[in-house]
Short mmCIF file of C-alpha atoms in Angstrom, two decimals:
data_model
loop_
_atom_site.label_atom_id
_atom_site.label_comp_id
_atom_site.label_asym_id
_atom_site.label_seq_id
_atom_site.Cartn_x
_atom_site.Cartn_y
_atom_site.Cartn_z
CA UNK A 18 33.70 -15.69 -23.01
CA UNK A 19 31.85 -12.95 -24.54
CA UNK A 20 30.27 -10.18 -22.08
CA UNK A 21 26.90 -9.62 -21.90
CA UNK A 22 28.04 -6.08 -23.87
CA UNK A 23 29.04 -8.37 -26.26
CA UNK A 24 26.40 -10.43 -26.46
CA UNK A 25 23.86 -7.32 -26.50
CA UNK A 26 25.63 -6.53 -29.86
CA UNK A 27 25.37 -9.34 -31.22
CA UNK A 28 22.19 -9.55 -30.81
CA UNK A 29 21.31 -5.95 -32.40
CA UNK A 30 23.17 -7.28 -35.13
CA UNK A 31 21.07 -10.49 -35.92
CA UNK A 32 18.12 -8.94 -35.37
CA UNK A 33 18.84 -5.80 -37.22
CA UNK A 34 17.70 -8.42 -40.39
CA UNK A 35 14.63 -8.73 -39.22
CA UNK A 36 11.70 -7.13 -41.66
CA UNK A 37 8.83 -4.66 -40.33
CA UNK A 38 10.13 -5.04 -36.52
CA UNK A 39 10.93 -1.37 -35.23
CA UNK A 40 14.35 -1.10 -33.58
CA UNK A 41 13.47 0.83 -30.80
CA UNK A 42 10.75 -2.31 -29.98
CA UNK A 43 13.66 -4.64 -30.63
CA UNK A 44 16.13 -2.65 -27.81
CA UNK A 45 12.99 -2.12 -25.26
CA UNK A 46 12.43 -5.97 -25.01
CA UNK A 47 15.83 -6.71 -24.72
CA UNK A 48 16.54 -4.80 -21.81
CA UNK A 49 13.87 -5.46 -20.54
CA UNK A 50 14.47 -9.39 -20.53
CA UNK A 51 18.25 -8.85 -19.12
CA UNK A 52 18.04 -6.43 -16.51
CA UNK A 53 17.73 -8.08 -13.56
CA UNK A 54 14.18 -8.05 -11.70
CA UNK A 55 15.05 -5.95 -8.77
CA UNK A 56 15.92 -3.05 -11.42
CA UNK A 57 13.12 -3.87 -13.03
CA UNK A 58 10.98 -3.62 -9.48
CA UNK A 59 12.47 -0.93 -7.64
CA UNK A 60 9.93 -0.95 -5.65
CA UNK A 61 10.93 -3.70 -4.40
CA UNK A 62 12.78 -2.66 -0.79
CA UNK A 63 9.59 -0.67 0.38
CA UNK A 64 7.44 -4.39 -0.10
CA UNK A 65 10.46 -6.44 1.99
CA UNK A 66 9.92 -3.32 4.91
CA UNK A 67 5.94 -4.68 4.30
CA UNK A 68 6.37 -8.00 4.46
CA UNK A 69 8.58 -7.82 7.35
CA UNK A 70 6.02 -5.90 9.37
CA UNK A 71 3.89 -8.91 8.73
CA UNK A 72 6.41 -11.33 9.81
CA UNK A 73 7.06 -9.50 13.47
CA UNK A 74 2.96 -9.18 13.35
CA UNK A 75 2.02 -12.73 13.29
CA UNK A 76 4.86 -13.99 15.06
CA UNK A 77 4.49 -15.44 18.60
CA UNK A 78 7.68 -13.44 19.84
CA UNK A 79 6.35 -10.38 18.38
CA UNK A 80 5.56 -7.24 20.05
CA UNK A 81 1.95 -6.28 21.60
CA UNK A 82 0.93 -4.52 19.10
CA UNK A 83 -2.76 -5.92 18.86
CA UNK A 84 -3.13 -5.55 22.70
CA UNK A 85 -1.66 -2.04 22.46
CA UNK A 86 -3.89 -0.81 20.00
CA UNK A 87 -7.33 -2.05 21.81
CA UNK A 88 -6.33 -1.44 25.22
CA UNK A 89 -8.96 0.22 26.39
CA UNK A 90 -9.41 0.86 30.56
CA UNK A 91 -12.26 2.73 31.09
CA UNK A 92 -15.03 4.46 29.02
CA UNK A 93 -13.00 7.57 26.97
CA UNK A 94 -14.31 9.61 25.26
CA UNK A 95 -13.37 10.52 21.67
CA UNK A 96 -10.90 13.46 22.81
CA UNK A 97 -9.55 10.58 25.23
CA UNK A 98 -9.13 8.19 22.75
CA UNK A 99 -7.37 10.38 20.25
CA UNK A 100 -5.14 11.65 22.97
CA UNK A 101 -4.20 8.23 24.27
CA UNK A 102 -2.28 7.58 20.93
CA UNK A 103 0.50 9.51 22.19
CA UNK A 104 1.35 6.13 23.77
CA UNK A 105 4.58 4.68 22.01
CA UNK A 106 3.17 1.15 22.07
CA UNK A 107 0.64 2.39 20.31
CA UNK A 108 2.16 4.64 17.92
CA UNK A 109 4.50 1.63 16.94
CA UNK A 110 1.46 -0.79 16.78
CA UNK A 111 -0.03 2.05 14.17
CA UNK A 112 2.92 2.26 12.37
CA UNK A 113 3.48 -1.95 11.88
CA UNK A 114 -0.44 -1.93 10.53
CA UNK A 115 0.19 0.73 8.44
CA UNK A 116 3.38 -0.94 6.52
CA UNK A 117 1.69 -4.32 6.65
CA UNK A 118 -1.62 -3.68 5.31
CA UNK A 119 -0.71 0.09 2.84
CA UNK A 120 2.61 -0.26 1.75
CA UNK A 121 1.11 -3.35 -0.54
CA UNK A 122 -1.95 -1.28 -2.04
CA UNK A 123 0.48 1.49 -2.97
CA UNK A 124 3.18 -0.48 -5.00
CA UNK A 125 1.89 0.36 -8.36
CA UNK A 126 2.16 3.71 -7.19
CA UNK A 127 5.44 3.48 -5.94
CA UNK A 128 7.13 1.49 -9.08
CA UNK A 129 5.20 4.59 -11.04
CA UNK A 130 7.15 7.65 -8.74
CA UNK A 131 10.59 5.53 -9.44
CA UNK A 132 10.11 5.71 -13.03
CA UNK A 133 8.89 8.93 -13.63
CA UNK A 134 11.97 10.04 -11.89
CA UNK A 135 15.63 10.25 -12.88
CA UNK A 136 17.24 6.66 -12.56
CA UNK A 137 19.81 7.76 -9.96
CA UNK A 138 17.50 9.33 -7.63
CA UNK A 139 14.59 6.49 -8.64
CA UNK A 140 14.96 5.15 -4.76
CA UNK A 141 15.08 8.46 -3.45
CA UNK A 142 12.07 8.95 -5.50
CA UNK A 143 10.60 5.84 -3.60
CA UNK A 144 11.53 7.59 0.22
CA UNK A 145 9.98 11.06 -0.42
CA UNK A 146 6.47 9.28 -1.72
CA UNK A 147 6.44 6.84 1.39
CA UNK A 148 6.57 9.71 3.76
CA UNK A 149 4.10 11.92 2.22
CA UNK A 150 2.42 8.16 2.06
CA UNK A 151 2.81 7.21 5.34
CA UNK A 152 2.67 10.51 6.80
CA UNK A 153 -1.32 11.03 6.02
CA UNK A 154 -2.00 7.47 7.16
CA UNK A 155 -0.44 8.22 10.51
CA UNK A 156 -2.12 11.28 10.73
CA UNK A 157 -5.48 9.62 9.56
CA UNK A 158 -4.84 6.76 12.21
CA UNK A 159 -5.70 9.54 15.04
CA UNK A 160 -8.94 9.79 13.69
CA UNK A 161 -9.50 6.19 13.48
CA UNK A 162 -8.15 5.67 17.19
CA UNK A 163 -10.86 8.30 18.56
CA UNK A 164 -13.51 6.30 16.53
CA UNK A 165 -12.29 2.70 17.84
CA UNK A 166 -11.78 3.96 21.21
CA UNK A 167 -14.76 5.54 21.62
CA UNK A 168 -16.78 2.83 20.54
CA UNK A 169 -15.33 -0.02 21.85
CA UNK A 170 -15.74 1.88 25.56
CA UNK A 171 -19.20 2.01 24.79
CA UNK A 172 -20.54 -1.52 23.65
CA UNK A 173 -20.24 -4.65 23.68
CA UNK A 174 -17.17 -6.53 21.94
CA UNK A 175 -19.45 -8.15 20.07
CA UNK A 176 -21.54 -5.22 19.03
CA UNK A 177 -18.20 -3.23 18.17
CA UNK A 178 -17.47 -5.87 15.45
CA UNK A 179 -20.92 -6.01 13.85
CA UNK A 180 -21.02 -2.41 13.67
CA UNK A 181 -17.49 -2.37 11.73
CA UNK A 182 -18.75 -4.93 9.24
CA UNK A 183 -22.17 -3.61 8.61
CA UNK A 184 -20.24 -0.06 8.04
CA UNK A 185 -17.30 -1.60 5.60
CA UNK A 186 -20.03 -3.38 3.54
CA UNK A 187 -22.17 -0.50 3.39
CA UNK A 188 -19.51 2.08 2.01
CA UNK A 189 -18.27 -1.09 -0.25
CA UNK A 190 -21.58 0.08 -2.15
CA UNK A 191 -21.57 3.66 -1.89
CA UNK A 192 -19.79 5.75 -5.16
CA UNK A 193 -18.07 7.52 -3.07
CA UNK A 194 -15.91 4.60 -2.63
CA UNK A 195 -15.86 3.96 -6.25
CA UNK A 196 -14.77 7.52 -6.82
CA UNK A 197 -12.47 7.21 -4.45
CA UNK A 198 -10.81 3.78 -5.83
CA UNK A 199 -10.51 5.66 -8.90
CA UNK A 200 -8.60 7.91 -7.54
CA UNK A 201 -5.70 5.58 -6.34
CA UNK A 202 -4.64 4.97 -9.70
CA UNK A 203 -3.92 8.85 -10.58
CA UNK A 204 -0.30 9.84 -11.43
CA UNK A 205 0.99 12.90 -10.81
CA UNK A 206 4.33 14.79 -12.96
CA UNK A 207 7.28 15.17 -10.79
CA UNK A 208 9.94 17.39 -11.59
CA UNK A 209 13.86 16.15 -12.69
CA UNK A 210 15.85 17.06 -9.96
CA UNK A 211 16.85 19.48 -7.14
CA UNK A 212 14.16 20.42 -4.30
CA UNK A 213 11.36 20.48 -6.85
CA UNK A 214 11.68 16.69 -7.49
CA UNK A 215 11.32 15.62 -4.21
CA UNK A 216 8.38 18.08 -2.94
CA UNK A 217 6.56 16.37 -5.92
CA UNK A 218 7.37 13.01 -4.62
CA UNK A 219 6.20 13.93 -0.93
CA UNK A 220 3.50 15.51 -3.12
CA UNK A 221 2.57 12.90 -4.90
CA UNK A 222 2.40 10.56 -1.66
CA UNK A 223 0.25 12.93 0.02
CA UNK A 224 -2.00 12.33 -3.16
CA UNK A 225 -2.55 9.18 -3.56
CA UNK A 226 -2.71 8.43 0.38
CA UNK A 227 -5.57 10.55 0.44
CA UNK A 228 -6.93 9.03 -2.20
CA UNK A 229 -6.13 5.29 -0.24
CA UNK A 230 -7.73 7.08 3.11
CA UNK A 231 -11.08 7.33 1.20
CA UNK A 232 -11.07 4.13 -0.01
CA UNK A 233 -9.95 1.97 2.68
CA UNK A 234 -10.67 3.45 5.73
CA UNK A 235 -13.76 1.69 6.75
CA UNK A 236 -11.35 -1.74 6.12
CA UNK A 237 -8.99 -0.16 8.61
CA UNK A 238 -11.40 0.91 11.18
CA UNK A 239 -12.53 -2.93 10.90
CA UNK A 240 -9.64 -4.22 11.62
CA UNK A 241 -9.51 -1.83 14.35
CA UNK A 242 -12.82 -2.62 16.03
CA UNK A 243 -12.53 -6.57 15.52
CA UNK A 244 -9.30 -6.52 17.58
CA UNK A 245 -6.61 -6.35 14.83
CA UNK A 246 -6.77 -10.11 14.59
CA UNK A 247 -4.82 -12.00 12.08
CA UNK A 248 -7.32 -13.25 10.30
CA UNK A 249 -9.46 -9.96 9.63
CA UNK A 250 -6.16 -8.00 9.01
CA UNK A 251 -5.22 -10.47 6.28
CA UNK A 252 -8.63 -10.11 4.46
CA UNK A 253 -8.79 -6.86 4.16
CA UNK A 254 -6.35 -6.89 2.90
CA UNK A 255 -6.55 -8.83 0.45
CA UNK A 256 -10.31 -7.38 -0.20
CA UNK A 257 -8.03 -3.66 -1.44
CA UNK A 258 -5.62 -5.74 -2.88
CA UNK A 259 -8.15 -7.78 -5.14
CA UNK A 260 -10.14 -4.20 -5.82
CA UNK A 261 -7.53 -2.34 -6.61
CA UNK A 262 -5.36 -4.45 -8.74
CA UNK A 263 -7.59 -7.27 -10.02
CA UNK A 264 -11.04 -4.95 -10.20
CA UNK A 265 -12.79 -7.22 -7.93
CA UNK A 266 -16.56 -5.61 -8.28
CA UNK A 267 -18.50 -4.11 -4.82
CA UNK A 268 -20.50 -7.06 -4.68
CA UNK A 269 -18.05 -9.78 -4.18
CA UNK A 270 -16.46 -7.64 -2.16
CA UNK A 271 -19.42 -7.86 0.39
CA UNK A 272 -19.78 -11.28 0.12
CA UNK A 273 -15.97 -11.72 1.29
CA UNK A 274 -16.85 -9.22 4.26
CA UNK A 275 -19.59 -11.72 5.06
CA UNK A 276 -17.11 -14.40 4.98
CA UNK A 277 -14.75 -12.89 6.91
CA UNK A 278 -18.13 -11.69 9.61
CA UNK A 279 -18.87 -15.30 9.64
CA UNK A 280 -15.17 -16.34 10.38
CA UNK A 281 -15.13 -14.12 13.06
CA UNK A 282 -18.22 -14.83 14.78
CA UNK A 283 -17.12 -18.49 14.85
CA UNK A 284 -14.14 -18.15 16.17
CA UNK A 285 -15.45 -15.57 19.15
CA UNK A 286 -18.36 -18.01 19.92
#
């Protein structure tokens, strides 16, 4: 039996017949049909850590993490708010929304660092961008926690969710969030190898999660004042998804944020 060497010879060979095809076009699709997808994808172990955070999130045995996040006991104040993150339910309820509802926006971004990088470091690649990724998000998630907290001490429950919608569909329309959805899709050149290489990969996370922090964060600071339920968490994200990957316009993107209002106002009444 031949080996797929072998067979990648042979078929060089036979098509090295063929009349006005370039051979470097002839090599790129073949490779690119045999090697296997996960190559292909190596982004592919940062999306299982994502969809694994979704899994312990919707699961009935799975941690408070909703209840940590809008446990609120008394009226704080933003300071208060900010500084009650420090709890570790908390920080690990950030940190499960974070690779749940980001780490799926910014695979385009992470196939992109793999590539541009040497293939044996590609996953290392992948690591530095997710913690200058992740990093800023976590960093960014103290600022929405004093905005959540604070609010949700002061109003009503209901109030608190109206005033998240009417804020995500209003910056929907604004062009600072188109500017800023621009953004997500810049690249960024990262050096070969050595210490270089990786400060631009922590770099280029940095980047782009700025970039994803201006964009997104009135979606996150919805699902932060509408209780982190299921539900809301799942459309938004699936409103960045859609705008980010499938250029779903600002308009239908306010009409699913009515949707979603109307979902949750049903299901609280």
């Amino acid at each position: 039996m031949a080996t797929w060497k072998t067979a990648a010879k042979q078929r060089i060979a036979i098509g090295g017949g063929l009349v006005g095809v370039p051979r470097l076009d002839r090599h790129r699709r073949f490779w690119r049909r045999e090697l296997p997808w996960f190559q292909r994808h190596p982004e592919w172990w940062s999306l299982t850590i994502s969809a694994a955070a979704w899994l312990v999130w919707l699961s009935p045995r799975s941690p408070p993490w909703p209840g940590a996040l809008c446990r609120v006991a008394a009226p704080l104040a933003p300071w208060q708010a900010v500084l009650n993150l420090g709890d570790p339910a908390r920080i690990s309820a950030w940190i499960g929304m974070t690779l749940a509802m980001m780490m799926p926006l910014a695979a385009a971004s992470i196939r992109q660092a793999a590539f541009l990088s040497l293939w044996r470091r590609r996953h290392r690649a992948i690591g530095g961008f997710l913690a200058g990724y992740l990093g800023c998000w976590l960093a960014a998630a103290i600022v929405l926690q004093g905005l959540s907290g604070a609010a949700a001490s002061q109003a009503a429950a209901g109030s608190v969710a109206i005033l998240g919608f009417m804020t995500a569909m209003i910056w929907q329309l604004t062009p600072c969030k188109a500017r800023a959805l621009a953004e997500c899709h810049q690249t960024r050149a990262l050096a070969p190898s050595g210490w270089q290489a990786d400060r631009d990969c922590l770099l280029y996370g940095m980047q782009h999660a700025a970039a994803c922090i201006r964009s997104c964060w009135a979606l996150m600071l919805l699902a932060s004042l509408t209780g982190h339920g299921a539900a809301i968490m799942l459309g938004a994200t699936g409103i960045a998804w859609a705008e980010r990957y499938r250029r779903l316009a600002a308009r239908p993107s306010v009409l699913a944020l009515l949707g979603l209002l109307a979902l949750q106002r049903s299901t609280a009444g």
